[in-house]
CSV table of C-alpha atoms in Angstrom, one decimal:
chain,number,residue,atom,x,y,z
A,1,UNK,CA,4.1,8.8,12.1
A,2,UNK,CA,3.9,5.0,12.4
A,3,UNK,CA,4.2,2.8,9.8
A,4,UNK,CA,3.8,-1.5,9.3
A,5,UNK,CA,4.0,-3.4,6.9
A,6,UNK,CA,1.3,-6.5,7.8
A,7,UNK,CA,2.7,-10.0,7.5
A,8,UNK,CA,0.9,-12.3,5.4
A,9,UNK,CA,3.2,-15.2,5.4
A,10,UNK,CA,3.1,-17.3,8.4
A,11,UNK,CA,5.7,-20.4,9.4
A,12,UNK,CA,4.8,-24.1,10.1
A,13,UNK,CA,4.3,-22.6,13.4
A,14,UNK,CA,1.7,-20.4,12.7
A,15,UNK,CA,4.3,-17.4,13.3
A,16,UNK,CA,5.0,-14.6,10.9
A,17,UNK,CA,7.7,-15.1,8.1
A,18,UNK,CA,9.2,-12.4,5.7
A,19,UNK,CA,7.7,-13.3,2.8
A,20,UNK,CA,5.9,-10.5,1.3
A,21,UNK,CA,2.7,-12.1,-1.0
A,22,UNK,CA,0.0,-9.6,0.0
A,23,UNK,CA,0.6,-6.2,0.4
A,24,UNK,CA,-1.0,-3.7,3.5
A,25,UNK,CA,0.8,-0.9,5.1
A,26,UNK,CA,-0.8,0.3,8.6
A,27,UNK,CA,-0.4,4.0,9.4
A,28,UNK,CA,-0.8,5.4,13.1
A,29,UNK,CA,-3.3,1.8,13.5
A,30,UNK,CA,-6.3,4.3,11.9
A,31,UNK,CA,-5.7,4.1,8.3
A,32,UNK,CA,-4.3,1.3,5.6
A,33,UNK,CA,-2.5,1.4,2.1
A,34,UNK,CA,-3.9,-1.2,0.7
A,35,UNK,CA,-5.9,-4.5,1.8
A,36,UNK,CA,-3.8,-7.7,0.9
A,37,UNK,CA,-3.5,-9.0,4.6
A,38,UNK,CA,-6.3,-6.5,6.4
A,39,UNK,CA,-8.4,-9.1,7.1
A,40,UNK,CA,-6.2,-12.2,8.4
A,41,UNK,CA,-2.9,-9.6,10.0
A,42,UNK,CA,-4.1,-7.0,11.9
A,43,UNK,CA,-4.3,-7.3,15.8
A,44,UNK,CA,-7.5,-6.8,18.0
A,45,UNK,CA,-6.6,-3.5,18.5
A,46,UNK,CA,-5.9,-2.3,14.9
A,47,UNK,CA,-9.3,-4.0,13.6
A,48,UNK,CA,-11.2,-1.8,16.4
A,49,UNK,CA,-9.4,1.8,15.1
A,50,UNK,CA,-8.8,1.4,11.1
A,51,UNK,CA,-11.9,2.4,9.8
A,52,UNK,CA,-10.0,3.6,6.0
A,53,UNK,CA,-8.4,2.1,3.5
A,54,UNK,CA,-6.5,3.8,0.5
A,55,UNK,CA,-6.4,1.1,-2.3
A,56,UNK,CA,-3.9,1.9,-4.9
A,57,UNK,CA,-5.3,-0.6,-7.5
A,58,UNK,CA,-7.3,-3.5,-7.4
A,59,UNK,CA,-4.5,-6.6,-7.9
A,60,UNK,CA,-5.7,-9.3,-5.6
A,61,UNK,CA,-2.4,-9.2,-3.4
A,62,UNK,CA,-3.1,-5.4,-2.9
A,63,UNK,CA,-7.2,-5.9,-1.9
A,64,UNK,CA,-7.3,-10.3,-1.3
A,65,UNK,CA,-8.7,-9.7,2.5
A,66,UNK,CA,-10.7,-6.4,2.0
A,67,UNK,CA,-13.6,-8.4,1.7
A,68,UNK,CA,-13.3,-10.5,4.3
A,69,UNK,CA,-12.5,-7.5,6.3
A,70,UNK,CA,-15.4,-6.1,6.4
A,71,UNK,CA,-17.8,-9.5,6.4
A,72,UNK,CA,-15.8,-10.1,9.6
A,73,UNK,CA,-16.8,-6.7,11.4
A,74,UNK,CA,-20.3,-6.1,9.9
A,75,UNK,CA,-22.8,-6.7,13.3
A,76,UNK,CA,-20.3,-4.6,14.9
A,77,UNK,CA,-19.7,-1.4,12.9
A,78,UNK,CA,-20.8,2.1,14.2
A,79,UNK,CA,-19.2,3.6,10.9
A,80,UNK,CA,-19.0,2.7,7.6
A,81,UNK,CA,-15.1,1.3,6.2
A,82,UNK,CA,-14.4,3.7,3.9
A,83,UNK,CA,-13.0,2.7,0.9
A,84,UNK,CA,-10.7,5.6,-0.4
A,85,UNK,CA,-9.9,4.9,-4.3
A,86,UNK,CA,-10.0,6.5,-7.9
A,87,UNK,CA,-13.5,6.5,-9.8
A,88,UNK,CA,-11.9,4.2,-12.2
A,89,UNK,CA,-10.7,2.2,-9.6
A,90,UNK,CA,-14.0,2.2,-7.6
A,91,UNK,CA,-15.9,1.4,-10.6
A,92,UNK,CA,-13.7,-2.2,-10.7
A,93,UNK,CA,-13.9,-2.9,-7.2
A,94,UNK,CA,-18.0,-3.1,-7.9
A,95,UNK,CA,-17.5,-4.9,-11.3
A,96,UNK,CA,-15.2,-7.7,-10.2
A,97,UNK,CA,-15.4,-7.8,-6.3
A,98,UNK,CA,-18.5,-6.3,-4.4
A,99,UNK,CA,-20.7,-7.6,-6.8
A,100,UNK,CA,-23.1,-9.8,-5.2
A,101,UNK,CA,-20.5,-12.6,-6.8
A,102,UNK,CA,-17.6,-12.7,-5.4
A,103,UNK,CA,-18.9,-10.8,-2.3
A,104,UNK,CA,-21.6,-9.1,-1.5
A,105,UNK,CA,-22.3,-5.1,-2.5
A,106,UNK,CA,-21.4,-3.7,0.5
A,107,UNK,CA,-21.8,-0.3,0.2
A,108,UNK,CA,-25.7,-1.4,-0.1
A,109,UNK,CA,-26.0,-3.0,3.0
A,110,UNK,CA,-26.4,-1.8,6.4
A,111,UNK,CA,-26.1,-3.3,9.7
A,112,UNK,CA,-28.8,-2.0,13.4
A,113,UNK,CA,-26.4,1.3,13.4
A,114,UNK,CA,-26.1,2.2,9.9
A,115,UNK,CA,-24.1,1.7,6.5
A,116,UNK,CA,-21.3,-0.8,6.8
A,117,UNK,CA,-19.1,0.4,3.6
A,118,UNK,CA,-18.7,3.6,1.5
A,119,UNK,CA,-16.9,4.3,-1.7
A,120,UNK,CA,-14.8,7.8,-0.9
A,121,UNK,CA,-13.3,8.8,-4.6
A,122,UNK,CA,-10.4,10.8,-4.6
A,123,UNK,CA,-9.0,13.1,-7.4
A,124,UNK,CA,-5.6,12.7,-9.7
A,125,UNK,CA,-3.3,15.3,-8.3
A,126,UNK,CA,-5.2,16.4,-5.7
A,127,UNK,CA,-4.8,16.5,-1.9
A,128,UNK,CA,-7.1,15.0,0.2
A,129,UNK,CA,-7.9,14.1,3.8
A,130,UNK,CA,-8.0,10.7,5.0
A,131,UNK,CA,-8.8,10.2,9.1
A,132,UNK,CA,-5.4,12.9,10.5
A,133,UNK,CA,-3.6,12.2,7.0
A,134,UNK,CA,-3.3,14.6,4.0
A,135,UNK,CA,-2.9,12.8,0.9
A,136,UNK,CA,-2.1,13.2,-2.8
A,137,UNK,CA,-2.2,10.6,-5.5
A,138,UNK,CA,-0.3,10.0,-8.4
A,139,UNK,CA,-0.4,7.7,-11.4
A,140,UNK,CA,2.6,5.7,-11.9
A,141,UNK,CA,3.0,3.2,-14.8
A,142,UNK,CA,1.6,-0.3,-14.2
A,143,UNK,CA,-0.5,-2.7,-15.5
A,144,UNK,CA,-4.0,-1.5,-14.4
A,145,UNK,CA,-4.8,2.0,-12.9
A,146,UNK,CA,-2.6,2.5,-10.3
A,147,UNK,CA,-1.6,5.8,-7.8
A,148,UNK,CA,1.7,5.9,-5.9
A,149,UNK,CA,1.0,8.7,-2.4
A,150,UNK,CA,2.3,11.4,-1.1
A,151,UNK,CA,1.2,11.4,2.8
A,152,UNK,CA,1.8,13.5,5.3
A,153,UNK,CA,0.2,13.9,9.4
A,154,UNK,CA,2.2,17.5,9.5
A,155,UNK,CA,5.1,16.5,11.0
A,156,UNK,CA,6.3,13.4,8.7
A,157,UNK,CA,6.3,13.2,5.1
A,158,UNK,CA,6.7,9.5,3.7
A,159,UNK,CA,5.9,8.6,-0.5
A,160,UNK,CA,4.7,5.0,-1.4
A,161,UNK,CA,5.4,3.9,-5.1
A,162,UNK,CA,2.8,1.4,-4.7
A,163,UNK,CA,3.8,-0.7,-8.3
A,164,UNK,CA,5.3,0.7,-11.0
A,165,UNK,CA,8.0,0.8,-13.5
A,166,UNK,CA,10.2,3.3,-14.8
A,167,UNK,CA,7.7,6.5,-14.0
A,168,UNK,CA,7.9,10.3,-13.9
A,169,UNK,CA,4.8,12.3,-12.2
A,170,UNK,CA,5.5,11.0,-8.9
A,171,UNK,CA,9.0,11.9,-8.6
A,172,UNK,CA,8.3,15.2,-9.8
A,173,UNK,CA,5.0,15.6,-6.8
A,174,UNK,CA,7.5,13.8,-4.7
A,175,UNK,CA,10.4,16.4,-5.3
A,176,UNK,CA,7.8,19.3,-4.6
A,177,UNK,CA,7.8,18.4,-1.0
A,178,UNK,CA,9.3,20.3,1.4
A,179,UNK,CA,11.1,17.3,2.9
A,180,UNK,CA,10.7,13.6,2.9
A,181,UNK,CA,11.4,11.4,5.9
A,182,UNK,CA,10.7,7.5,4.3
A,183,UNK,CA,10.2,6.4,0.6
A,184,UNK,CA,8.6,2.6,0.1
A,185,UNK,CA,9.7,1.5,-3.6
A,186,UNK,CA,8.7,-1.7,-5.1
A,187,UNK,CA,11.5,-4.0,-6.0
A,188,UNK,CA,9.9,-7.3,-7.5
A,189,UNK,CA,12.3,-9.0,-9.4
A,190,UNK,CA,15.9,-9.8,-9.6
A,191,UNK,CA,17.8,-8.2,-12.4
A,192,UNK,CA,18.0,-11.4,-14.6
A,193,UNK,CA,14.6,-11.1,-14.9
A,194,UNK,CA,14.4,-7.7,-16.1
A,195,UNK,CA,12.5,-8.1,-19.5
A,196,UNK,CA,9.8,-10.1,-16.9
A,197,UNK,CA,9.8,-6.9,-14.7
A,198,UNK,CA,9.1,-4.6,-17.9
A,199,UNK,CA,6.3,-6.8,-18.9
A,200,UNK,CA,4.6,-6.8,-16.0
A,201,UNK,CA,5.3,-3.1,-14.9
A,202,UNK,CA,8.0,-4.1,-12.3
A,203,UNK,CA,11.1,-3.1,-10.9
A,204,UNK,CA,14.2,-5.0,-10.4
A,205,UNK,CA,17.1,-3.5,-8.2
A,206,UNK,CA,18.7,-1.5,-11.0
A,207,UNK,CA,15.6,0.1,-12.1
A,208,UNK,CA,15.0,0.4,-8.7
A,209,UNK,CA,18.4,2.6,-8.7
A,210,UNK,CA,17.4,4.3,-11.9
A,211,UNK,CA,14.4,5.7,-10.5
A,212,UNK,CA,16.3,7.0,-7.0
A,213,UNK,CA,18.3,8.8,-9.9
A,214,UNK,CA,15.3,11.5,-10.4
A,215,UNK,CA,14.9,12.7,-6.6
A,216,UNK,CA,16.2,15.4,-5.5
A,217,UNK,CA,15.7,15.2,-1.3
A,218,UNK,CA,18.5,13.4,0.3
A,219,UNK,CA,19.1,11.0,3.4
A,220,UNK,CA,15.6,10.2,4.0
A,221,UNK,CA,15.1,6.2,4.8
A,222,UNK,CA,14.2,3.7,1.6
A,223,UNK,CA,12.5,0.9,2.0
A,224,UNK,CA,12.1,-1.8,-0.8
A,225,UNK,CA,8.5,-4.1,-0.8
A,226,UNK,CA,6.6,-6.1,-3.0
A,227,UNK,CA,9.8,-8.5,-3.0
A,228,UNK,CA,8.1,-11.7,-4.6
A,229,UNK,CA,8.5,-14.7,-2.0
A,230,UNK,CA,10.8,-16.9,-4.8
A,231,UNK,CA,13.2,-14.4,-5.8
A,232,UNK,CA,13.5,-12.4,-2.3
A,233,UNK,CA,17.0,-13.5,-1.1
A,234,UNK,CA,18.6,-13.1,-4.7
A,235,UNK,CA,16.4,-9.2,-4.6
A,236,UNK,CA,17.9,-9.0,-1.4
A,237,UNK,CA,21.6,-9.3,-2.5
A,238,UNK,CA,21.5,-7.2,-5.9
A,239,UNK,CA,20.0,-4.4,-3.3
A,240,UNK,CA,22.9,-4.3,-0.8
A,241,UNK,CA,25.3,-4.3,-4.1
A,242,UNK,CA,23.6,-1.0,-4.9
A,243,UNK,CA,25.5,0.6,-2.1
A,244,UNK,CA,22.9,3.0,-1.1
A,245,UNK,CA,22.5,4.4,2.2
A,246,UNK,CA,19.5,4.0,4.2
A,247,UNK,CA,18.3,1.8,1.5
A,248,UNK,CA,16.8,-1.7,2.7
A,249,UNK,CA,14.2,-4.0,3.0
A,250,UNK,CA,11.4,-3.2,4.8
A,251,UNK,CA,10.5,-6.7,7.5
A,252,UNK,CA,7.1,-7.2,7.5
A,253,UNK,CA,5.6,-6.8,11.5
A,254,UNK,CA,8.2,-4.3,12.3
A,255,UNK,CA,7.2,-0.5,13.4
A,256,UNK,CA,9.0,2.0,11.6
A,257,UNK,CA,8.3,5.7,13.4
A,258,UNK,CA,9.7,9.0,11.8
């Protein structure tokens, strides 16, 4: 399994920085957690394969480009994007984005070959298929329903937090697999700004460590996102204090394979 994190920050020189402000994760170029940078990030060869995305909640960082995404390859589709999401999340994405408003409905249109967009709903606690991936959703504790994943291709097994504070049912799903190569935990904030973090749903480094605390599998890789852009290198440094192997920050661009 192959795994990147899409830039969305770019230099003076038009070239990728590190600064994480929308959120994407490739897998195996076919399918994407999340949409933040989908439609400005991905390479000419990535926007012919992905044809799914697995949105975790609808926060603009986590969806900003999803739109423009698929306005981009409408004349040219042969199959729908399929949008894999809760009901409840699904129903908000039509409410407050596809809505004829802020973009079109979508998953009404159609281009010469056939639908352009589909809403796929997927079940609480439930494995599901998405392209070669089996999948299983859990909620975690932020501010609007959100699902941290379980995926697997058979071979490699890797979990994604997606946002959250403290939270239980995912470590619990997570400790029921048989092994676990890479874990991607969202560290936002710096511990100063830990009453900020719990308001918002958040972590910060040492709730960050707290949470570790409840899993059982041992020496897979960690890799902290969702570092906001103004308070990355002072994240950065409270991380390395922890002292945990294998734990560090995922670079946005880079292809991590297990």
């Amino acid at each position: 399994m192959q795994i990147q994190l899409l830039p969305s920050s770019f230099d003076d020189q038009g070239s990728a920085n590190a600064a994480q402000r929308l959120t994407c994760f490739v897998i195996d170029d076919r399918v994407t957690v999340d949409a933040g940078s989908i439609g400005i990030a991905l390479n000419e060869a990535q926007r012919r394969t992905i044809r799914d995305v697995v949105v975790t909640h609808p926060h603009m960082d986590h969806i900003a480009s999803l739109p423009i995404f698929v306005d981009d390859l409408f004349g040219e589709l042969r199959q729908p994007v399929r949008i894999h999401a809760t009901s409840e999340v699904i129903e908000l994405l039509k409410a407050d984005v596809f809505n004829d408003t802020v973009y079109p409905k979508f998953d009404e249109l159609r281009n010469e070959h056939g639908p352009v967009m589909e809403y796929v709903p997927f079940q609480l606690g439930q494995e599901f298929q998405v392209a070669h991936l089996k999948l299983t959703a859990i909620a975690v504790n932020h501010i609007v329903p959100t699902v941290g994943l379980l995926v697997s291709d058979g071979k490699a097994t890797v979990a994604f937090s997606s946002d959250t504070a403290e939270t239980e049912e995912l470590w619990h799903v997570v400790n029921h697999a048989r092994h676990l190569n890479a874990l991607f935990i969202e560290a936002s904030f710096p511990d100063s700004m830990e009453g900020l973090a719990k308001a918002s749903k958040h972590l910060t480094p040492s709730m960050l460590r707290a949470e570790l605390n409840k899993l059982n599998h041992n020496g897979m890789d960690i890799l902290a996102v969702h570092l906001k852009p103004a308070y990355r290198e002072k994240v950065i440094q409270e991380l390395n204090e922890l002292g945990i192997e294998k734990l560090r920050v995922m670079e946005p661009g880079r292809i991590y394979k297990w």
